[in-house]
Short mmCIF file of C-alpha atoms in Angstrom, two decimals:
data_model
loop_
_atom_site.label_atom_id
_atom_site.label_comp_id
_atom_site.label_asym_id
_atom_site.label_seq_id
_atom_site.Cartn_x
_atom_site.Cartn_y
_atom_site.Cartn_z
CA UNK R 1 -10.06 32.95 2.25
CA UNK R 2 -7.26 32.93 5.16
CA UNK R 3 -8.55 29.46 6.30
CA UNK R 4 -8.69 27.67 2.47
CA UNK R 5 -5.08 29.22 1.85
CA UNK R 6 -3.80 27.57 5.52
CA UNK R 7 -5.67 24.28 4.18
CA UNK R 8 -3.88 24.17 1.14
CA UNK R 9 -0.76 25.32 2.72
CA UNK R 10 -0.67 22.48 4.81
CA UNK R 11 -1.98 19.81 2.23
CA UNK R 12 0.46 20.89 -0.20
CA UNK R 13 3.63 22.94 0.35
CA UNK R 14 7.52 21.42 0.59
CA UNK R 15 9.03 22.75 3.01
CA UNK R 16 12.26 24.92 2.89
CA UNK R 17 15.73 23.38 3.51
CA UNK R 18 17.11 23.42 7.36
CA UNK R 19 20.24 22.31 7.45
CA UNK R 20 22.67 19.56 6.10
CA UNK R 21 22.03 15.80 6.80
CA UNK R 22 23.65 13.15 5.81
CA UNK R 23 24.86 12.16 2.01
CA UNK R 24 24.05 9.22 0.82
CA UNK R 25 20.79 8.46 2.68
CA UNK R 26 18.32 5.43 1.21
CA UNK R 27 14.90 5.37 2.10
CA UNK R 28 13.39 2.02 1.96
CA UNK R 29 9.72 1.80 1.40
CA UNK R 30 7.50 -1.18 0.69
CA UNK R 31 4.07 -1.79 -0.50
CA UNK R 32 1.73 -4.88 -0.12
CA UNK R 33 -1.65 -6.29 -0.20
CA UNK R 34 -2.00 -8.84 2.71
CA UNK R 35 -5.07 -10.16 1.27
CA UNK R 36 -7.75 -9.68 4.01
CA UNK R 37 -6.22 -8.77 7.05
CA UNK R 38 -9.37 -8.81 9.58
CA UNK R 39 -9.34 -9.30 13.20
CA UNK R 40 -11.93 -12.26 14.49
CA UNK R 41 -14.57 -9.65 15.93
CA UNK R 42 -17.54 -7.89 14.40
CA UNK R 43 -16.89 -3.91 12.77
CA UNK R 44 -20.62 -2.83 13.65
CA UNK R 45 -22.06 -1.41 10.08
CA UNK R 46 -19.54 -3.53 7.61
CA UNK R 47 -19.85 -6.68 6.83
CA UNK R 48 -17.67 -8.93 7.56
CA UNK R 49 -19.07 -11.82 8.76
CA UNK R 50 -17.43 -14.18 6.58
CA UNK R 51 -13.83 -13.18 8.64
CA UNK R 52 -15.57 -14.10 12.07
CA UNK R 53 -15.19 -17.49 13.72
CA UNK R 54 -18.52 -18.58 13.17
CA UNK R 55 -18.50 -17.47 9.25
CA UNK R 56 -17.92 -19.30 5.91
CA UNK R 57 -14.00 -18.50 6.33
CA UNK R 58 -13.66 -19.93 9.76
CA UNK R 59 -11.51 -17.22 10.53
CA UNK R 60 -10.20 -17.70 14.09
CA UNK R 61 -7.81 -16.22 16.62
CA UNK R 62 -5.12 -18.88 15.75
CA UNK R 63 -4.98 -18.29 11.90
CA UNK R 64 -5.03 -14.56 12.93
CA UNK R 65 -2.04 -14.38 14.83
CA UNK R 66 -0.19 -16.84 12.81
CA UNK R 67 -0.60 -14.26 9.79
CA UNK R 68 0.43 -11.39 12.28
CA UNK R 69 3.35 -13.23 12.80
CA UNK R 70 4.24 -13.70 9.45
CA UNK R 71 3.59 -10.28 7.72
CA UNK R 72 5.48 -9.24 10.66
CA UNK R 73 8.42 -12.06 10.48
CA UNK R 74 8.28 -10.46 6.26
CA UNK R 75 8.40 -6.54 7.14
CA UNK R 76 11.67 -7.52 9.35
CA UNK R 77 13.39 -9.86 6.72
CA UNK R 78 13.81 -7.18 4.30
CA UNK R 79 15.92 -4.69 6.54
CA UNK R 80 19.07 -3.64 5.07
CA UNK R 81 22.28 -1.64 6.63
CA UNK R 82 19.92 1.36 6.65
CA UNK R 83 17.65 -0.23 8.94
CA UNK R 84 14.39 -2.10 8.38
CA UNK R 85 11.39 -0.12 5.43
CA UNK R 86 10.94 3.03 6.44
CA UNK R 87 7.67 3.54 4.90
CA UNK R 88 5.34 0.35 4.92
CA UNK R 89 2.22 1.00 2.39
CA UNK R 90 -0.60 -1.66 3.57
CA UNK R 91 -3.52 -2.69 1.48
CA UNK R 92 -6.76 -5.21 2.63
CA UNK R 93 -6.29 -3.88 6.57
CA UNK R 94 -9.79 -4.06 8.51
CA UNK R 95 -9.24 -1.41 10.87
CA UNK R 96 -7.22 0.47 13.51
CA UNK R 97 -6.75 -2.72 15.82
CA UNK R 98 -5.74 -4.83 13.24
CA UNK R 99 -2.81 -2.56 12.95
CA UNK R 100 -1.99 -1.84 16.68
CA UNK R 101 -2.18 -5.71 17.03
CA UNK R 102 0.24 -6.01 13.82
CA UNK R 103 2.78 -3.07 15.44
CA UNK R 104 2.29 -3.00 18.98
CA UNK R 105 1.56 -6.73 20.01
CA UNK R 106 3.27 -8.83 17.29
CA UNK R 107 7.35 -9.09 16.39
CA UNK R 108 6.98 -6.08 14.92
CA UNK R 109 6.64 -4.25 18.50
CA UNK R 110 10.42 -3.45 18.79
CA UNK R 111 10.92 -1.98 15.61
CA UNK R 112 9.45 1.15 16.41
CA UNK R 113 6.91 1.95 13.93
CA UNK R 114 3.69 4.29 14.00
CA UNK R 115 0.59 3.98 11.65
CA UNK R 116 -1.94 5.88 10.18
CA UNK R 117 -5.08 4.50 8.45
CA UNK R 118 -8.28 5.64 6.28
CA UNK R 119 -11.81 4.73 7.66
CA UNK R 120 -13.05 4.07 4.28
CA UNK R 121 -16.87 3.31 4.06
CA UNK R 122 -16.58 0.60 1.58
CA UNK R 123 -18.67 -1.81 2.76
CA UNK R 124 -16.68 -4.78 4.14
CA UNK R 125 -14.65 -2.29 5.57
CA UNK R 126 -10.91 -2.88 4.00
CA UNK R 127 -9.00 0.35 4.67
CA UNK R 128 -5.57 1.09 3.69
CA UNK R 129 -2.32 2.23 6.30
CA UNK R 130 1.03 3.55 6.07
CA UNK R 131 3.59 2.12 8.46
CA UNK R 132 6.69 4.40 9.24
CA UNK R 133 9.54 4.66 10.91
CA UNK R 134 9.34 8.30 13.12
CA UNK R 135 12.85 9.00 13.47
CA UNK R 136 13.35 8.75 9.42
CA UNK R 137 9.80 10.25 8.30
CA UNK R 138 8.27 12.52 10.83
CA UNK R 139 4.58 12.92 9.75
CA UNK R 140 3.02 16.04 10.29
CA UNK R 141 -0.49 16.11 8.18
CA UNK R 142 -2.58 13.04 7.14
CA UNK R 143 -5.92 13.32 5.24
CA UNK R 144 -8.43 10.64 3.78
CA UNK R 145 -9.35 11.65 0.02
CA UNK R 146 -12.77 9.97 -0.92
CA UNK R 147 -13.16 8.64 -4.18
CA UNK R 148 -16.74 9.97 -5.12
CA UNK R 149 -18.05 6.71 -6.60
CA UNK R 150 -21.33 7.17 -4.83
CA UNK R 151 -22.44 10.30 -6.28
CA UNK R 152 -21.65 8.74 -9.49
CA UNK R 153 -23.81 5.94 -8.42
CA UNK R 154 -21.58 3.38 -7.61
CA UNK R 155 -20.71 1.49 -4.65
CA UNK R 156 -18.64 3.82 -2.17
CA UNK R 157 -14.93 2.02 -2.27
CA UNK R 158 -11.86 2.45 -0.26
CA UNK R 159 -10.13 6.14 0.60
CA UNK R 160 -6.93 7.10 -0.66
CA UNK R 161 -4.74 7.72 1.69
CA UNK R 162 -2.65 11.09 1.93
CA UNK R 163 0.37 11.91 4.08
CA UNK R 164 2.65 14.59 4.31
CA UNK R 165 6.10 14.15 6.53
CA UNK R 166 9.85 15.26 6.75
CA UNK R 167 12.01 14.00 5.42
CA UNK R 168 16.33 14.11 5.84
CA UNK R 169 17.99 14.85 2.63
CA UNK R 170 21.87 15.30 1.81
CA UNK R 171 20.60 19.03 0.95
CA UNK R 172 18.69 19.11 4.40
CA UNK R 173 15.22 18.95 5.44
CA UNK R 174 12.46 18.39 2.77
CA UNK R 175 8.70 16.81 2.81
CA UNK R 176 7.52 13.83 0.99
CA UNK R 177 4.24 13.53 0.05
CA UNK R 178 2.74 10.28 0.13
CA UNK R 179 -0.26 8.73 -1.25
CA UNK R 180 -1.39 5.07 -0.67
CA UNK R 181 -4.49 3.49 -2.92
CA UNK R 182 -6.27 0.31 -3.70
CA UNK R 183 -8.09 0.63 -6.25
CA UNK R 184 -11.52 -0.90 -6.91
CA UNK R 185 -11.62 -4.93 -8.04
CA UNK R 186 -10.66 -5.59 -12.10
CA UNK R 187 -14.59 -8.00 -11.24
CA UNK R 188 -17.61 -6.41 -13.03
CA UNK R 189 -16.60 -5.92 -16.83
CA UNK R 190 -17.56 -2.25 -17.87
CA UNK R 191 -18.63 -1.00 -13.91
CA UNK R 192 -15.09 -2.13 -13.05
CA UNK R 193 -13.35 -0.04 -15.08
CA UNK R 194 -15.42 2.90 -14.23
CA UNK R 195 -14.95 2.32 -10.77
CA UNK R 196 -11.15 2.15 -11.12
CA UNK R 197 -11.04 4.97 -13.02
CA UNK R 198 -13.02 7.16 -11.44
CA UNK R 199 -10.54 6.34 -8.22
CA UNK R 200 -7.38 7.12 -10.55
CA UNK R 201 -8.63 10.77 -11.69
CA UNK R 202 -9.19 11.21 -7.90
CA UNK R 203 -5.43 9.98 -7.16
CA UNK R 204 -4.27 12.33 -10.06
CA UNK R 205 -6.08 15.41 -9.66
CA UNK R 206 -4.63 14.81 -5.47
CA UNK R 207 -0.88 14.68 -6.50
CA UNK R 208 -1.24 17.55 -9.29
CA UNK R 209 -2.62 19.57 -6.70
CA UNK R 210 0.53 19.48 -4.58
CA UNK R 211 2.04 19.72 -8.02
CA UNK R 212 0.56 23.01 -8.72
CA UNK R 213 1.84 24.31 -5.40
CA UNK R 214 5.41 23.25 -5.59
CA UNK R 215 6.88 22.01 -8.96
CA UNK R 216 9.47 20.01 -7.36
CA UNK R 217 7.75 18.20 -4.89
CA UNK R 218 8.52 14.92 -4.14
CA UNK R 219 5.87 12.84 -4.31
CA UNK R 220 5.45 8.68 -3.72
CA UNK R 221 2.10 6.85 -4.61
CA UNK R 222 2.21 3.14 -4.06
CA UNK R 223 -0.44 0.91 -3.83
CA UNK R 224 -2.50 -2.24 -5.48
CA UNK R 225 -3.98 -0.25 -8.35
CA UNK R 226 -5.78 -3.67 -9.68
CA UNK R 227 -4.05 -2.49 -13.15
CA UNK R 228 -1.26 -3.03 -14.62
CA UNK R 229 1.00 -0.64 -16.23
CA UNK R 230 -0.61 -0.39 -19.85
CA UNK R 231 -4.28 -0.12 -18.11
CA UNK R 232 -5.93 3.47 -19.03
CA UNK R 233 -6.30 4.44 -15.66
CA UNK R 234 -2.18 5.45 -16.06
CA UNK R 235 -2.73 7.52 -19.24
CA UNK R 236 -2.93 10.67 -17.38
CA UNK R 237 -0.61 10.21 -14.65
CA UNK R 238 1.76 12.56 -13.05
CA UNK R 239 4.34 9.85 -11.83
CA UNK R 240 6.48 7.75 -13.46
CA UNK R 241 6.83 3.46 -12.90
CA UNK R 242 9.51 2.20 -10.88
CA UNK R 243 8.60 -1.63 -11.41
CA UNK R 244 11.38 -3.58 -12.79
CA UNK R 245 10.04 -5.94 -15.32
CA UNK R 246 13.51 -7.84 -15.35
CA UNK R 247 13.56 -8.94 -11.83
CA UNK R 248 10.30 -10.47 -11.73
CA UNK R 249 7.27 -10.88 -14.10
CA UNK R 250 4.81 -9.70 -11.29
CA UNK R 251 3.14 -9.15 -7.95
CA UNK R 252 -0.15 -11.07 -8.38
CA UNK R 253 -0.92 -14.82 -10.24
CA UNK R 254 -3.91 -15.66 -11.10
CA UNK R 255 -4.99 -18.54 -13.44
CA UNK R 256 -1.96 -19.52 -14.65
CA UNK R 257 -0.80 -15.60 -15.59
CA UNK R 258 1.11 -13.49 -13.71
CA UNK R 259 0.39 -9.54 -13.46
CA UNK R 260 1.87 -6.67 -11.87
CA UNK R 261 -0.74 -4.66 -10.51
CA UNK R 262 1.11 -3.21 -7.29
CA UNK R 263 3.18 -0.29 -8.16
CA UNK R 264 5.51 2.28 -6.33
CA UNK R 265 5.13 5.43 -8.58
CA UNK R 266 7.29 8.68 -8.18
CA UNK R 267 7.42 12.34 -9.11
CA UNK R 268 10.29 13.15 -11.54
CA UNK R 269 12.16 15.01 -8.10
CA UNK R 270 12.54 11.24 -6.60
CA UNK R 271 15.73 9.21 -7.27
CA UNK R 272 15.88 5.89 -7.01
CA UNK R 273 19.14 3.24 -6.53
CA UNK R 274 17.14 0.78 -7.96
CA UNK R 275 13.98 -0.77 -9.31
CA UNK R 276 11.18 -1.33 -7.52
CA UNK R 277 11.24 -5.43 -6.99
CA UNK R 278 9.40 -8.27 -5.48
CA UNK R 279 9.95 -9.51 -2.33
CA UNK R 280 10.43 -13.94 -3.16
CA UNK R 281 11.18 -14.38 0.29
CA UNK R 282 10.92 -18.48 0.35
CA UNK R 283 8.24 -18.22 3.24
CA UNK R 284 5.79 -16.17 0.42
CA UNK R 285 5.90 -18.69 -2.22
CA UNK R 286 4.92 -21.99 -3.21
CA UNK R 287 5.51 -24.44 -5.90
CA UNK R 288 3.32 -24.25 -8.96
CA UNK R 289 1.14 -27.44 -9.35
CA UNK R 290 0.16 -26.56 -13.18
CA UNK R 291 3.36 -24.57 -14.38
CA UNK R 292 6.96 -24.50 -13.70
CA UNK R 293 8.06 -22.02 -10.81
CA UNK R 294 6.72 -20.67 -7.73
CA UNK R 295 3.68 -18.35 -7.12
CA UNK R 296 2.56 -16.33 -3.65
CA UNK R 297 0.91 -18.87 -1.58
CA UNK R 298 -2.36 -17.33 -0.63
CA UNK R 299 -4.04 -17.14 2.95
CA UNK R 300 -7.29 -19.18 1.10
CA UNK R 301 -8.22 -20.66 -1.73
CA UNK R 302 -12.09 -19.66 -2.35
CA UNK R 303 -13.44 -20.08 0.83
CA UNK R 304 -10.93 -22.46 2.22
CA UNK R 305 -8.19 -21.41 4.16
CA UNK R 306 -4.77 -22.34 3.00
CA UNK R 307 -2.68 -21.13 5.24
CA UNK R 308 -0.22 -18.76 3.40
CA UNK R 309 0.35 -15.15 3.84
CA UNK R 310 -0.81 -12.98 0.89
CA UNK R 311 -2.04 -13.72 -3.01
CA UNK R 312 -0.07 -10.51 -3.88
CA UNK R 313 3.68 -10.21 -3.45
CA UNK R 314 5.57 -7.35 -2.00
CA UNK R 315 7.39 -5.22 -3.63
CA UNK R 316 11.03 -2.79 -2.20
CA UNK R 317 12.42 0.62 -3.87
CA UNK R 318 15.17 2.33 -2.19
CA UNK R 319 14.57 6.19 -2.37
CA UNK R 320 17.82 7.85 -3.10
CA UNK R 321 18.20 11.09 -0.50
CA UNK R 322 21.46 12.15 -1.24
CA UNK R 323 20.46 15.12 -2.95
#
């Protein structure tokens, strides 16, 4: 019984207040599906031989590193006075080098950051990772939460992604509790929707646990949840929405329709100075052949590469730490 109370302990407590830090403190975090970020070499027991040199994508080192560079070139450009995101939530990673390539060996290199990762066992391998910023979150637990799709016989899908660090308050130290998610594909009619929500009670039942523990926990879930904010999966949620529907009319375009299906989601304890919003960075976008406007300019189109960045965009909240 000691050992499941120290588990539980450590998944789920807030720790006390230590001291007084500064007032008015933002933390910036950021969320985004890079559409299929895979390195150019084989991940023995996933498949992903379409992402290799010799596959249907023609995925080489070239186009690598040139998306590298630009999901790195993207991360930078939306710095503010407070620094650049504290918190980068990454969806559609391959695996742990894909990441120490994107933080240690692109732009990115002298900005400081640190990752952590799932090893999911979907089965082409797509993981999500948290990017963050040590000095400002100091990350001190980190847990993978399988979805149990399999024993519900279903194809095993991607890991959520749980993460506990400190956190400098105007009031002092604190913890936020972080979740990241991608939930299973919208494809397959009736299975899809199982699938998804079978990975939403799984996200919910995770943050009402730390709930349980500590009332006022604060609490950030962000993530492509392949839904938007009407979908069922959200019925039984225990965070609230930050999108804001006024800045832009989504994060993802597809057949002439746009849709916002990544979302930053908070506990009622987490202020924010403003809505979560796109990132339009002129870079991201490209002009709309069929419509008026812009939409993301994707890294392929089918199986063809296109040379863009990411079909979803990214989307910005500033976390309000003053109190």
């Amino acid at each position: 019984m000691r050992g499941l109370f120290l588990f539980c302990l450590s998944f789920c407590v807030s720790f006390p207040l230590m001291g007084q830090g500064r007032g008015g403190r933002t933390l910036r975090v950021m969320e985004w599906n890079v559409e299929n970020l895979f390195d150019t070499v084989h991940d023995v027991g996933f498949h992903d031989e379409e992402f290799l040199p010799q596959g249907e994508r023609r995925w080489n080192s070239a186009r690598y590193l040139r998306k590298l560079k630009d999901i790195s070139r993207t991360i930078a450009a939306t710095a503010t006075d407070d620094g650049v995101p504290h918190l980068v939530a990454l969806c559609e990673v391959e695996n742990d080098s894909v990441l120490v390539h994107l933080t240690r060996r692109s732009t990115l290199r002298n900005l400081g950051y640190d990752f952590v990762s799932t090893a999911s066992r979907d089965a082409r391998g797509i993981d999500v990772a948290l990017l963050y910023q040590p000095a400002q979150f100091a990350l001190f637990t980190q847990r993978n939460i399988i979805v149990p799709n399999g024993t519900n016989g279903l194809n095993p899908t991607r890991d959520i992604l749980y993460v506990a660090g400190r956190i400098i308050t105007g009031s002092g130290i604190d913890t936020l509790h972080v979740f990241v998610v991608h939930m299973p594909s919208r494809r397959g009619g009736t299975k899809g929707d199982r699938h998804r929500m079978i990975a939403a009670r799984t996200l919910w039942n995770a943050v009402d646990s730390v709930l349980n523990v500590n009332a006022k926990a604060r609490i950030v879930a962000m993530g492509d949840f392949n839904a938007t904010a009407r979908d069922a999966i959200f019925k039984k949620r225990s965070l609230r929405f930050t999108d804001d529907k006024r800045a832009h009319v989504g994060t993802y375009y597809y057949r002439n329709v746009w849709q916002w299906l990544d979302h930053i989601m908070i506990s009622e304890t987490v202020s924010y100075r403003s809505p979560a919003k796109p990132v339009t960075l002129p870079w991201l976008m490209e002009k709309n052949v069929n419509q008026l406007g812009k939409h993301p300019r994707r890294t392929f189109l089918g199986p063809a590469y296109h040379g863009g960045i990411s079909d979803h965009l990214p989307i910005i909240l500033d976390i309000d730490l003053s109190r």
